[in-house]
Amino acid sequence: MTPYLEIAGIHYYSGSQKRKAAKPVRELEKLDRLLLELQDRFHVTIPELEYGPGIPARYFEDQPEKLDESFFKEIRKAIADMTWKG
């Protein structure tokens, strides 16, 4: 690495309108492996991860809620289970 470059973090946006938690959970597992590989292989510590999982949003009041609490519980667990702790 160069002494003139400091990496502040990684921004990862993977698409939109994901209705099942399985895909964001897999993405978080991949990101965990990537961040650890960067640290081990290149001796680079990434202090921040900004992750946009593409959670569906209600754009109009008459649209029903599409996600239940279990969706968010699975994602929170995946984040807590990450080895990388930026």
mmCIF file of C-alpha atoms in Angstrom:
data_model
loop_
_atom_site.group_PDB
_atom_site.id
_atom_site.type_symbol
_atom_site.label_atom_id
_atom_site.label_comp_id
_atom_site.label_asym_id
_atom_site.label_seq_id
_atom_site.Cartn_x
_atom_site.Cartn_y
_atom_site.Cartn_z
ATOM 1 C CA MET A 1 0.000 0.000 0.000
ATOM 2 C CA THR A 2 0.988 3.592 -0.366
ATOM 3 C CA PRO A 3 1.498 6.010 2.514
ATOM 4 C CA TYR A 4 -0.506 8.564 0.517
ATOM 5 C CA LEU A 5 -3.751 6.624 0.533
ATOM 6 C CA GLU A 6 -6.037 5.951 3.450
ATOM 7 C CA ILE A 7 -9.145 3.844 2.921
ATOM 8 C CA ALA A 8 -12.000 5.169 5.023
ATOM 9 C CA GLY A 9 -14.346 2.289 4.292
ATOM 10 C CA ILE A 10 -16.334 0.317 1.769
ATOM 11 C CA HIS A 11 -19.772 1.188 0.459
ATOM 12 C CA TYR A 12 -21.742 -1.791 -0.843
ATOM 13 C CA TYR A 13 -25.191 -1.465 -2.378
ATOM 14 C CA SER A 14 -26.514 -4.696 -3.825
ATOM 15 C CA GLY A 15 -29.831 -3.848 -5.429
ATOM 16 C CA SER A 16 -33.338 -3.206 -4.251
ATOM 17 C CA GLN A 17 -36.653 -4.720 -3.239
ATOM 18 C CA LYS A 18 -35.303 -7.788 -1.459
ATOM 19 C CA ARG A 19 -38.197 -9.432 0.313
ATOM 20 C CA LYS A 20 -36.377 -12.360 1.926
ATOM 21 C CA ALA A 21 -33.564 -12.060 4.432
ATOM 22 C CA ALA A 22 -31.566 -14.963 2.971
ATOM 23 C CA LYS A 23 -29.917 -12.841 0.270
ATOM 24 C CA PRO A 24 -28.767 -9.985 2.551
ATOM 25 C CA VAL A 25 -27.523 -12.607 5.039
ATOM 26 C CA ARG A 26 -25.422 -14.256 2.292
ATOM 27 C CA GLU A 27 -24.120 -10.853 1.198
ATOM 28 C CA LEU A 28 -23.070 -10.022 4.758
ATOM 29 C CA GLU A 29 -21.240 -13.346 4.997
ATOM 30 C CA LYS A 30 -19.385 -12.553 1.751
ATOM 31 C CA LEU A 31 -18.556 -9.043 2.950
ATOM 32 C CA ASP A 32 -17.233 -10.475 6.202
ATOM 33 C CA ARG A 33 -14.906 -12.793 4.283
ATOM 34 C CA LEU A 34 -13.783 -9.962 1.975
ATOM 35 C CA LEU A 35 -12.974 -7.581 4.813
ATOM 36 C CA LEU A 36 -10.995 -10.263 6.630
ATOM 37 C CA GLU A 37 -9.134 -11.196 3.435
ATOM 38 C CA LEU A 38 -8.164 -7.557 2.848
ATOM 39 C CA GLN A 39 -6.793 -7.442 6.354
ATOM 40 C CA ASP A 40 -4.910 -10.744 6.153
ATOM 41 C CA ARG A 41 -3.667 -10.577 2.580
ATOM 42 C CA PHE A 42 -2.928 -6.878 2.134
ATOM 43 C CA HIS A 43 -2.587 -5.740 5.765
ATOM 44 C CA VAL A 44 -5.337 -3.168 5.218
ATOM 45 C CA THR A 45 -7.804 -2.432 7.970
ATOM 46 C CA ILE A 46 -11.174 -1.226 6.726
ATOM 47 C CA PRO A 47 -12.711 0.806 9.544
ATOM 48 C CA GLU A 48 -16.212 1.223 8.105
ATOM 49 C CA LEU A 49 -18.710 -0.735 6.063
ATOM 50 C CA GLU A 50 -21.749 0.998 4.632
ATOM 51 C CA TYR A 51 -24.149 -1.669 3.461
ATOM 52 C CA GLY A 52 -27.322 -1.000 1.480
ATOM 53 C CA PRO A 53 -29.228 -4.292 1.533
ATOM 54 C CA GLY A 54 -32.085 -3.109 -0.697
ATOM 55 C CA ILE A 55 -34.874 -3.482 1.819
ATOM 56 C CA PRO A 56 -38.267 -2.820 0.179
ATOM 57 C CA ALA A 57 -39.833 0.496 1.057
ATOM 58 C CA ARG A 58 -43.414 1.673 1.082
ATOM 59 C CA TYR A 59 -43.643 4.593 -1.306
ATOM 60 C CA PHE A 60 -47.364 5.238 -0.861
ATOM 61 C CA GLU A 61 -49.641 5.068 2.185
ATOM 62 C CA ASP A 62 -52.007 2.563 0.584
ATOM 63 C CA GLN A 63 -49.221 0.004 0.038
ATOM 64 C CA PRO A 64 -49.144 -2.782 2.616
ATOM 65 C CA GLU A 65 -46.097 -3.478 4.749
ATOM 66 C CA LYS A 66 -44.238 -6.321 3.076
ATOM 67 C CA LEU A 67 -41.762 -7.336 5.755
ATOM 68 C CA ASP A 68 -42.198 -8.735 9.206
ATOM 69 C CA GLU A 69 -39.917 -8.469 12.207
ATOM 70 C CA SER A 70 -38.197 -11.797 11.455
ATOM 71 C CA PHE A 71 -36.667 -10.256 8.301
ATOM 72 C CA PHE A 72 -34.835 -7.675 10.390
ATOM 73 C CA LYS A 73 -33.946 -10.142 13.161
ATOM 74 C CA GLU A 74 -32.117 -12.350 10.640
ATOM 75 C CA ILE A 75 -30.146 -9.395 9.278
ATOM 76 C CA ARG A 76 -29.278 -8.134 12.772
ATOM 77 C CA LYS A 77 -28.051 -11.626 13.695
ATOM 78 C CA ALA A 78 -25.912 -11.821 10.537
ATOM 79 C CA ILE A 79 -24.296 -8.484 11.433
ATOM 80 C CA ALA A 80 -23.679 -9.580 15.030
ATOM 81 C CA ASP A 81 -22.138 -12.839 13.783
ATOM 82 C CA MET A 82 -19.583 -11.092 11.572
ATOM 83 C CA THR A 83 -15.963 -11.655 12.559
ATOM 84 C CA TRP A 84 -14.998 -8.250 11.133
ATOM 85 C CA LYS A 85 -15.803 -5.585 13.709
ATOM 86 C CA GLY A 86 -14.924 -2.323 11.972
#
